[in-house]
Structures are given as structure tokens and as C-alpha cells.
CSV table of N, CA and C and ligand atoms in Angstrom, one decimal:
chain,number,residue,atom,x,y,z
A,1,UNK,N,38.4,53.2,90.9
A,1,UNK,CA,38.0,54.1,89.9
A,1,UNK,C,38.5,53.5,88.5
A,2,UNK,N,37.9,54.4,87.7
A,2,UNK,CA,38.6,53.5,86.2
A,2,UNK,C,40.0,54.0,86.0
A,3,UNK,N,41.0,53.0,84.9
A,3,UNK,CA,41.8,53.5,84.9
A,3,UNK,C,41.6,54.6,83.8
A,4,UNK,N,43.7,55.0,83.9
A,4,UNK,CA,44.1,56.2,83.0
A,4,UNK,C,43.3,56.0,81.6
A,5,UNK,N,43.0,57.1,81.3
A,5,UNK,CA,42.7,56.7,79.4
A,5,UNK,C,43.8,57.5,79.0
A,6,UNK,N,44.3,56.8,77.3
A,6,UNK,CA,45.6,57.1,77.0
A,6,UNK,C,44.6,58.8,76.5
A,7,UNK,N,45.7,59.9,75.4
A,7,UNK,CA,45.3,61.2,75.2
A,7,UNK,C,45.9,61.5,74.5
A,8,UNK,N,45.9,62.8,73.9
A,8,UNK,CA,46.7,63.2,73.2
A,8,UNK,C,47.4,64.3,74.1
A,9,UNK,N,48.4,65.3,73.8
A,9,UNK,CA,48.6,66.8,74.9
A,9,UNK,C,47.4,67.6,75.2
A,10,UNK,N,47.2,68.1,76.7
A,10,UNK,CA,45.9,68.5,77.2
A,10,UNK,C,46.4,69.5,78.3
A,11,UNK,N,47.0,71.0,78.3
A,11,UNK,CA,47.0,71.5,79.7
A,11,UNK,C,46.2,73.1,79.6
A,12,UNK,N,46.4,73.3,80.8
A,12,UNK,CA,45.5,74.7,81.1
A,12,UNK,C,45.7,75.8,79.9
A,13,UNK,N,44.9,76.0,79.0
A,13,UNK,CA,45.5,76.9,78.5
A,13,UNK,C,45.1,78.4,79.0
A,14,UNK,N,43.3,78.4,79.7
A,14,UNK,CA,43.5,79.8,80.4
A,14,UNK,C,42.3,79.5,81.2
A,15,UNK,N,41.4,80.7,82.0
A,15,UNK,CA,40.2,80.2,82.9
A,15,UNK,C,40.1,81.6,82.5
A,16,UNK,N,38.9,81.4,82.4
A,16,UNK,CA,37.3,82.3,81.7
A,16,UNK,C,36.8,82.9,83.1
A,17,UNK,N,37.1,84.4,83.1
A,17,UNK,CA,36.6,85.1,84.0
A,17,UNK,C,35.3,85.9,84.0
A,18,UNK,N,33.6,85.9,84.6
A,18,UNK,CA,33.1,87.0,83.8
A,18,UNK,C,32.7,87.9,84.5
A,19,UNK,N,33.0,88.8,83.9
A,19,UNK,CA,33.0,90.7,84.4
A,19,UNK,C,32.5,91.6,83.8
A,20,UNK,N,32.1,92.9,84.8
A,20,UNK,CA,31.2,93.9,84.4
A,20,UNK,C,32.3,94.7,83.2
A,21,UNK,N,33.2,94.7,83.2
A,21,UNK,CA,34.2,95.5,83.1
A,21,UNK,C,35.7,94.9,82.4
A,22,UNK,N,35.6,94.7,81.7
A,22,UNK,CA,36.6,93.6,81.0
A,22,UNK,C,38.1,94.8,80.9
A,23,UNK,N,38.0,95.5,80.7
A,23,UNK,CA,38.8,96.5,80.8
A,23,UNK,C,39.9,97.4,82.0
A,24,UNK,N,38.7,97.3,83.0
A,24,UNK,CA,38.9,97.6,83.9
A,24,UNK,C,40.0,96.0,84.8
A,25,UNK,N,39.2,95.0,84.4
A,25,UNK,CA,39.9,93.6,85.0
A,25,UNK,C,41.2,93.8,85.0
A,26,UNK,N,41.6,94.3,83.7
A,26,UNK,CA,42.9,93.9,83.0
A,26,UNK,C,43.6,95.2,83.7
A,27,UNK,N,43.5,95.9,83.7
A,27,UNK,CA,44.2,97.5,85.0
A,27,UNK,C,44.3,96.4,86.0
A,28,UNK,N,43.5,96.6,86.7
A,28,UNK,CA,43.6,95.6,88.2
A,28,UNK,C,44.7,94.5,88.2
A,29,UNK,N,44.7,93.6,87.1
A,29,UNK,CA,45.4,92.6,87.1
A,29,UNK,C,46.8,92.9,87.0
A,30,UNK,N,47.0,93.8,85.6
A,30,UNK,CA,47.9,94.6,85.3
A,30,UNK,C,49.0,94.9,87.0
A,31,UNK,N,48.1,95.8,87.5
A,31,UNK,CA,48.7,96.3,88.5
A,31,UNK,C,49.1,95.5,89.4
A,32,UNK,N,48.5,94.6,90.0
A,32,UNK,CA,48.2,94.1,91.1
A,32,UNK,C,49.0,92.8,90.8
A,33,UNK,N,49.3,91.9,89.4
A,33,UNK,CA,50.2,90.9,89.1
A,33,UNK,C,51.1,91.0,87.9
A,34,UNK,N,50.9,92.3,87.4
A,34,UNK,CA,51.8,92.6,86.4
A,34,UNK,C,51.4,91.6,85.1
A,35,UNK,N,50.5,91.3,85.2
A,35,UNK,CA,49.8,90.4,83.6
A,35,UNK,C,50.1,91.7,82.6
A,36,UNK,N,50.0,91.1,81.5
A,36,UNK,CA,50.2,91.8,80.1
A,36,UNK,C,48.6,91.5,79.7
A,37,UNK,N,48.1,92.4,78.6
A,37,UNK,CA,47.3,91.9,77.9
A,37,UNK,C,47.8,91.3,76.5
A,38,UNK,N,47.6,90.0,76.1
A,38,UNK,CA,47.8,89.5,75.0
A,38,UNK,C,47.4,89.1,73.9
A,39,UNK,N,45.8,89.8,73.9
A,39,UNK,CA,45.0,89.6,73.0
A,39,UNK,C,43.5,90.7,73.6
A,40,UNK,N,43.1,91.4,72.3
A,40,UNK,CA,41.6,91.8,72.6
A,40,UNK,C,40.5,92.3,71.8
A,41,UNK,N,39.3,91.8,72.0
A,41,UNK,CA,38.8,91.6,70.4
A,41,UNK,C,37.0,91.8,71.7
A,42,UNK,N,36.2,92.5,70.0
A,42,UNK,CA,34.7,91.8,70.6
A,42,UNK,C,33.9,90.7,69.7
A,43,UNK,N,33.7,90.0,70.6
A,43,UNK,CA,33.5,88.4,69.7
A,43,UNK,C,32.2,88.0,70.3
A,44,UNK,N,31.1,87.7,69.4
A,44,UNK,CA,30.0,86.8,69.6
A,44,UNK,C,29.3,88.1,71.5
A,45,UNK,N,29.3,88.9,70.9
A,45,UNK,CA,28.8,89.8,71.6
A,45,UNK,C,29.1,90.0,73.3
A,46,UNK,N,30.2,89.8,72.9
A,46,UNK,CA,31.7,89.8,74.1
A,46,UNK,C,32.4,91.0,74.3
A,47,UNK,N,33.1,91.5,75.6
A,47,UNK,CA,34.0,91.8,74.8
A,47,UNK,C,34.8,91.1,75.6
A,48,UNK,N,36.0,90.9,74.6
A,48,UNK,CA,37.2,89.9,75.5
A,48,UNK,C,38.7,90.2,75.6
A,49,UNK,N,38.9,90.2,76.8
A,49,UNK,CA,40.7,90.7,77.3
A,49,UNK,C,41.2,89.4,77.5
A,50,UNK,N,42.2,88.9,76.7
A,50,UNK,CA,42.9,87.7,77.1
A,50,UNK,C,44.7,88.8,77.9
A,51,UNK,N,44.9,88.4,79.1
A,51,UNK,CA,46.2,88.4,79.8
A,51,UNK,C,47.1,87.2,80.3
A,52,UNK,N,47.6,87.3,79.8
A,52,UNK,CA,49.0,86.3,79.9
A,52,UNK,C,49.6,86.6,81.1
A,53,UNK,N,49.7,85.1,81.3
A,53,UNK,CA,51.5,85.1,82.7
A,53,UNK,C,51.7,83.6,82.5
A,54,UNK,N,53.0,83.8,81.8
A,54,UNK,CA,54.0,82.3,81.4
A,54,UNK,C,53.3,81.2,80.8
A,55,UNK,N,52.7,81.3,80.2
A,55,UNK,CA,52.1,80.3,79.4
A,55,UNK,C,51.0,80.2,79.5
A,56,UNK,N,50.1,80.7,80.4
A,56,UNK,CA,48.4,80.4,80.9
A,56,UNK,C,47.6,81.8,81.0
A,57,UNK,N,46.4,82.4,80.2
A,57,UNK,CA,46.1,83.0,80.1
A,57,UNK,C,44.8,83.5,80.9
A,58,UNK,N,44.3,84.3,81.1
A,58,UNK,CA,43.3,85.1,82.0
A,58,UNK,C,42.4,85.4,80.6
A,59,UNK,N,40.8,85.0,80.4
A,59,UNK,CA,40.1,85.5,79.8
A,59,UNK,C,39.2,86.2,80.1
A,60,UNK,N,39.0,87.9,80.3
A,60,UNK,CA,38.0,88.6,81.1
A,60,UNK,C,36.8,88.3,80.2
A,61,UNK,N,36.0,88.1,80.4
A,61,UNK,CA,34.5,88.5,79.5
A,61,UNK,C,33.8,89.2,79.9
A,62,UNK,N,33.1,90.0,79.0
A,62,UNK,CA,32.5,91.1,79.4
A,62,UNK,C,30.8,91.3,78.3
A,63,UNK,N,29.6,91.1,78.8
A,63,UNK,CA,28.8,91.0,77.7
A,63,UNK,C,29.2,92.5,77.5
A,64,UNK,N,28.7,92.7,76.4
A,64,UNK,CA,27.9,94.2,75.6
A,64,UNK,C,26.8,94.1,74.8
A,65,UNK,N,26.8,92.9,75.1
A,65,UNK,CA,25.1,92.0,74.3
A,65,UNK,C,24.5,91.8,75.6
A,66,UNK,N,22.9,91.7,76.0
A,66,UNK,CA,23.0,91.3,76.8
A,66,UNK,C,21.8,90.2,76.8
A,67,UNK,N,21.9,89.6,75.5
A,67,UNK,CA,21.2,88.1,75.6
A,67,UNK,C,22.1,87.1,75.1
A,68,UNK,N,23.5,87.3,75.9
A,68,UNK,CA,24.4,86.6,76.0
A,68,UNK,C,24.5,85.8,76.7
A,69,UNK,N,25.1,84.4,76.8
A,69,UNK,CA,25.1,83.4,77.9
A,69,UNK,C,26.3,84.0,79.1
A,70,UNK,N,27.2,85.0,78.9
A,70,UNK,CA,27.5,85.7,79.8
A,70,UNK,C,27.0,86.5,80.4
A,71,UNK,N,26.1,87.4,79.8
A,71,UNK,CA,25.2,88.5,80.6
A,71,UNK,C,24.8,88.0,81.8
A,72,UNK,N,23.5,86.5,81.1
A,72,UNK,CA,23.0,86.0,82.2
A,72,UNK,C,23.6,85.1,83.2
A,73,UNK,N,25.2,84.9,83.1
A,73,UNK,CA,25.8,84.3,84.1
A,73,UNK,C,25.9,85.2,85.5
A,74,UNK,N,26.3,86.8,84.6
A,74,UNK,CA,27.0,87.7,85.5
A,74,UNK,C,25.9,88.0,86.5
A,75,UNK,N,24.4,88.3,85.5
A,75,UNK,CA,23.1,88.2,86.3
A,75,UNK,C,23.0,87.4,87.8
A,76,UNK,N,23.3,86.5,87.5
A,76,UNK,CA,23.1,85.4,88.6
A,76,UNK,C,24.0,85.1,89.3
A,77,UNK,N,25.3,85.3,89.0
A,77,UNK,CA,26.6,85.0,90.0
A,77,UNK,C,27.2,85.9,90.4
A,78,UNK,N,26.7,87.2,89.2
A,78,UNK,CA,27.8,88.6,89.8
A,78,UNK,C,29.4,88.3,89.1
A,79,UNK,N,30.7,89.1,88.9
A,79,UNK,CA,31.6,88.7,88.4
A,79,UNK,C,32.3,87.4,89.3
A,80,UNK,N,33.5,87.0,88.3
A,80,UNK,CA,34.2,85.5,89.0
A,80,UNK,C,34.6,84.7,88.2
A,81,UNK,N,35.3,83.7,88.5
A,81,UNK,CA,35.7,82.6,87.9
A,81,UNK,C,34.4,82.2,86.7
A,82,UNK,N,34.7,81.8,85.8
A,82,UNK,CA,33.4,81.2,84.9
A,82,UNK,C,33.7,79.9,84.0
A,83,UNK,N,34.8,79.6,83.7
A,83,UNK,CA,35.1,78.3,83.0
A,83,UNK,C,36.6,78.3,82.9
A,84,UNK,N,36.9,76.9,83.1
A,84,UNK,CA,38.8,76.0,82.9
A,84,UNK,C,38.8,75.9,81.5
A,85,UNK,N,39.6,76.4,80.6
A,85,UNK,CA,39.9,75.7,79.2
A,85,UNK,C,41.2,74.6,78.7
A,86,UNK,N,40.8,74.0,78.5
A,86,UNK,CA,42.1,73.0,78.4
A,86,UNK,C,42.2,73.0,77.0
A,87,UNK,N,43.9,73.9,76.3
A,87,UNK,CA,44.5,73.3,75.3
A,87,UNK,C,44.9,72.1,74.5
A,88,UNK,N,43.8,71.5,73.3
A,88,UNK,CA,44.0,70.1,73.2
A,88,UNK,C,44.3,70.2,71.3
A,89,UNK,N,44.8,69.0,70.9
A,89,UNK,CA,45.4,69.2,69.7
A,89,UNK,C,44.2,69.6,68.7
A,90,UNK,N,43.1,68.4,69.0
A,90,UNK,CA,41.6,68.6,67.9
A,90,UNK,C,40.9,68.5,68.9
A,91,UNK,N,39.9,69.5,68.6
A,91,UNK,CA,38.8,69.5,69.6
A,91,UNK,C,37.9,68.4,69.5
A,92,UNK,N,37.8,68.1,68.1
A,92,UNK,CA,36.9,67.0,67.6
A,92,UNK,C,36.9,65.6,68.2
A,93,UNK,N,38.2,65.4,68.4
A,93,UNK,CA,38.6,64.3,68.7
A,93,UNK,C,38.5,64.7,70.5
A,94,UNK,N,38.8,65.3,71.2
A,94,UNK,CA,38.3,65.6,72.6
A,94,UNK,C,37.2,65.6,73.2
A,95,UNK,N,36.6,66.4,71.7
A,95,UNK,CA,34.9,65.8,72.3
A,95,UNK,C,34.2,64.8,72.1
A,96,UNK,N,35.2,63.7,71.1
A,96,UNK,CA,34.4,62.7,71.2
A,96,UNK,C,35.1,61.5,72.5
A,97,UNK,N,36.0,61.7,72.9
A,97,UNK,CA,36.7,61.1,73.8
A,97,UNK,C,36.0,61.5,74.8
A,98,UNK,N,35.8,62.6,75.4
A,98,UNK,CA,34.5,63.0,76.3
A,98,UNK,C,33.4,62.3,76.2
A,99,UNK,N,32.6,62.2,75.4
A,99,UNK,CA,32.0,62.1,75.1
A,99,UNK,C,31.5,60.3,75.7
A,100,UNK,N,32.6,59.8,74.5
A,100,UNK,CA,32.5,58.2,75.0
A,100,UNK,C,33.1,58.3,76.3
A,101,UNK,N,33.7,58.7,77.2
A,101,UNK,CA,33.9,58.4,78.7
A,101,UNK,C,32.2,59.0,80.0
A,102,UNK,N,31.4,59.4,78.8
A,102,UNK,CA,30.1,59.9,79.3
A,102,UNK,C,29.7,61.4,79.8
A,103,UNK,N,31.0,62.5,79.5
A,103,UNK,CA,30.6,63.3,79.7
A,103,UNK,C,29.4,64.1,78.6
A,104,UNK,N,28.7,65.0,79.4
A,104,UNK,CA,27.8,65.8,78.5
A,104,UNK,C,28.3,66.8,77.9
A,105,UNK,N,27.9,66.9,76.4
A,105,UNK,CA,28.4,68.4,75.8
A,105,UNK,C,27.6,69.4,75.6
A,106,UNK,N,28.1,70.5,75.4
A,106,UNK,CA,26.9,72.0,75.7
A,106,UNK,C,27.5,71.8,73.9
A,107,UNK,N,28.3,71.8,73.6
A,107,UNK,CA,29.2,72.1,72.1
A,107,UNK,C,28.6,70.7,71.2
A,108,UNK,N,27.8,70.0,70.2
A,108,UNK,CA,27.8,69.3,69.4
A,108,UNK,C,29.3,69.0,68.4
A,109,UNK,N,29.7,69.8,68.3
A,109,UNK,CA,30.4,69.8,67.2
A,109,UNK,C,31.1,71.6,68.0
A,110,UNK,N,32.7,71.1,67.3
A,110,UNK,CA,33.4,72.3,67.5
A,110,UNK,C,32.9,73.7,66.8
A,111,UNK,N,33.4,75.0,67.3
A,111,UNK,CA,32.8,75.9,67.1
A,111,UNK,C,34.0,77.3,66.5
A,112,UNK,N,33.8,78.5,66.1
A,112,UNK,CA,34.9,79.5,66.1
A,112,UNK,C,34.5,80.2,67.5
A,113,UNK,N,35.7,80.4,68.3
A,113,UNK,CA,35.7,81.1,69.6
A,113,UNK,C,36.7,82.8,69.5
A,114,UNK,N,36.9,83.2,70.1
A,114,UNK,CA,37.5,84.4,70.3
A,114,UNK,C,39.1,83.9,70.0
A,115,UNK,N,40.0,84.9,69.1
A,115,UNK,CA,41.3,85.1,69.3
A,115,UNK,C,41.4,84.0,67.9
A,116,UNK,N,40.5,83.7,67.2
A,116,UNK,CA,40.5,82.2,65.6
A,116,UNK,C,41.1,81.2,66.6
A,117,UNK,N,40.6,81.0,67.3
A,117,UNK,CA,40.8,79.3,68.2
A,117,UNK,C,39.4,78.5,67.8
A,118,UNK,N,39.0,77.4,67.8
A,118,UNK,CA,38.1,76.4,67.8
A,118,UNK,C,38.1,76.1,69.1
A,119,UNK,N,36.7,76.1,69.9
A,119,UNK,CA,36.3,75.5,70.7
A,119,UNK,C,35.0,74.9,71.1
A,120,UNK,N,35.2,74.0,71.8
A,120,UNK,CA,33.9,73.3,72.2
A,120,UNK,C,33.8,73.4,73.9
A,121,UNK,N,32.2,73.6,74.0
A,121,UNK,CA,32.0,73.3,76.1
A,121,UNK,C,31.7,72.3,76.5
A,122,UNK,N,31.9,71.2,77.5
A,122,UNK,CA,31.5,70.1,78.2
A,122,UNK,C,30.3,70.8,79.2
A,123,UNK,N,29.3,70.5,79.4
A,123,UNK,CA,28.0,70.3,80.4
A,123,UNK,C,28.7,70.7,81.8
A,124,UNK,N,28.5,71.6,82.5
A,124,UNK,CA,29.6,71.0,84.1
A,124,UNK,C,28.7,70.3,85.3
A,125,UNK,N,27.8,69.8,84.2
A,125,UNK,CA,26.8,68.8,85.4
A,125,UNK,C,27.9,67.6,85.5
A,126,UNK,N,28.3,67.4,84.6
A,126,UNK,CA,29.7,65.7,84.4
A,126,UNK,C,30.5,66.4,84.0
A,127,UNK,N,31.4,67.4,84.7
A,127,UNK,CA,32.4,67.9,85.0
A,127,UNK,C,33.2,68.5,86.4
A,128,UNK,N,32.2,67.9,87.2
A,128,UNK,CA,32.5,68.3,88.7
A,128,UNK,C,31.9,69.9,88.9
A,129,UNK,N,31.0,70.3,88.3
A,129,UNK,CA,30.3,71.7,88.6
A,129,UNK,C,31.6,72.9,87.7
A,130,UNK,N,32.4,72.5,87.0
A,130,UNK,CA,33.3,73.4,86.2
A,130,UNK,C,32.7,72.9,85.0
A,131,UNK,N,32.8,74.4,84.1
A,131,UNK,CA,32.4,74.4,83.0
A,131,UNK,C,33.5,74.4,82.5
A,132,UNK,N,34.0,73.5,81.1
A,132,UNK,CA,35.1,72.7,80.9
A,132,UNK,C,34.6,73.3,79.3
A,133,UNK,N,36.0,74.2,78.7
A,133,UNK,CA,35.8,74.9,77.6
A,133,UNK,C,37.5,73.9,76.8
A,134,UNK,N,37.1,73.0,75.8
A,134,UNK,CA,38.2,72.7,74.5
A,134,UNK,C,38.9,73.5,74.0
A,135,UNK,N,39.7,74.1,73.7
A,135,UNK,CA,40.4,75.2,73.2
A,135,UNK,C,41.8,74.4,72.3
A,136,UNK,N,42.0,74.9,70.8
A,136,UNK,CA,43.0,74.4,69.8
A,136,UNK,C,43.3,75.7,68.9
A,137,UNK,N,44.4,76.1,69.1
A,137,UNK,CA,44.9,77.2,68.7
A,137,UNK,C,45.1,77.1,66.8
B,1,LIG,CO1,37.4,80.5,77.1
């Protein structure tokens, strides 16, 4: 396989959950793992529970739009896992490193995401079937 490419810092920063109930997630979680909620906002016709535990966060999504690219996820898969975000310094620069190693991007150019973070999505056709979300705080 090819080798390492060098990088800049790159780790989990949270995984994108989507749910009927973004509210209700964060009770469950609450109880069930003791998460905190650490952030909550309605964004781009979202609504979104970020919960924390030690450094890696839980993002419930929840449409309230429902010609959202979440709505019609939920449509079709029902709630669940929905995307890995990896914490990177510039997105810019991630997506074009992506980019030239041949992945596909859903994101041309970085974007404003929930919580004033910049992010960009990778294709998860050349991502191993994960949908691979940039995230730069
Ligand atoms: Co996300």
C-alpha cells in the first residue's frame, strides 16, 4: 500500500448521530453514560445536541426542516451513527490533501457548521462507506 503521508494534528473530534429526537438522545445518553451536554443550537435547519465525554463529542442531529440532508438520511436509515469528524488545524488545507490523495469531496471549499466551527465533508464512496466530516474549531 502507499506509504504514510506526512499531516498536520488530526483526531476524533466527535461522530454525527441522526435522530428523531435530539433531545431526547441526550436524556438517554445522559443517563445511561453520564455525557454532559456541551453545546446546543438550531443550525442550517438542525437541531443539534453536542455531548461530551473527555475530549470526544456526540453530535445528535435532529432535522426540523425536513428538506434537509438529515431528514432524508433518517428517511432511509432510521436513527444511528451518521458521520466520523476528524479535528484538523485548516480545513482548507485537509481538503486539499484529500483531495490530491484522490478522495472525493461533497464540501468544495470549507463551510460554517454548527457550534462557529468550519467544516468540510469527504464523499464516503472514497472513504470506506464513512462519511468523513473536517472540523476546525
Ligand atoms: Co459533525
Amino acid at each position: 500500500m502507499g506509504t504514510a503521508r506526512a499531516r498536520t494534528s488530526m483526531h476524533v473530534d466527535h461522530i454525527g448521530i441522526a435522530t428523531d429526537d435530539a433531545d431526547a438522545f441526550a436524556d438517554l445518553y445522559g443517563e445511561v453514560f453520564g455525557m454532559d451536554v456541551a453545546h446546543e443550537e438550531t443550525f442550517g435547519g438542525m437541531r443539534v445536541v453536542f455531548l461530551e465525554a473527555d475530549g470526544v463529542y456526540l453530535e445528535a442531529l435532529e432535522p426540523v426542516d425536513e428538506t434537509t440532508a438529515i431528514a432524508d438520511y433518517l428517511a432511509e436509515n432510521g436513527p444511528g451513527m451518521h458521520h466520523l469528524a476528524f479535528e484538523v488545524d485548516n480545513v482548507d488545507a485537509a481538503l486539499q490533501n484529500a483531495r490530491a490523495a484522490g478522495a472525493e469531496t461533497i464540501d468544495d471549499e470549507p463551510r460554517p457548521g454548527a457550534w462557529g466551527h468550519t467544516v468540510a465533508f469527504l464523499h464516503p464512496k472514497s472513504t470506506g462507506g464513512v462519511l468523513v466530516e473536517f472540523v476546525e474549531h
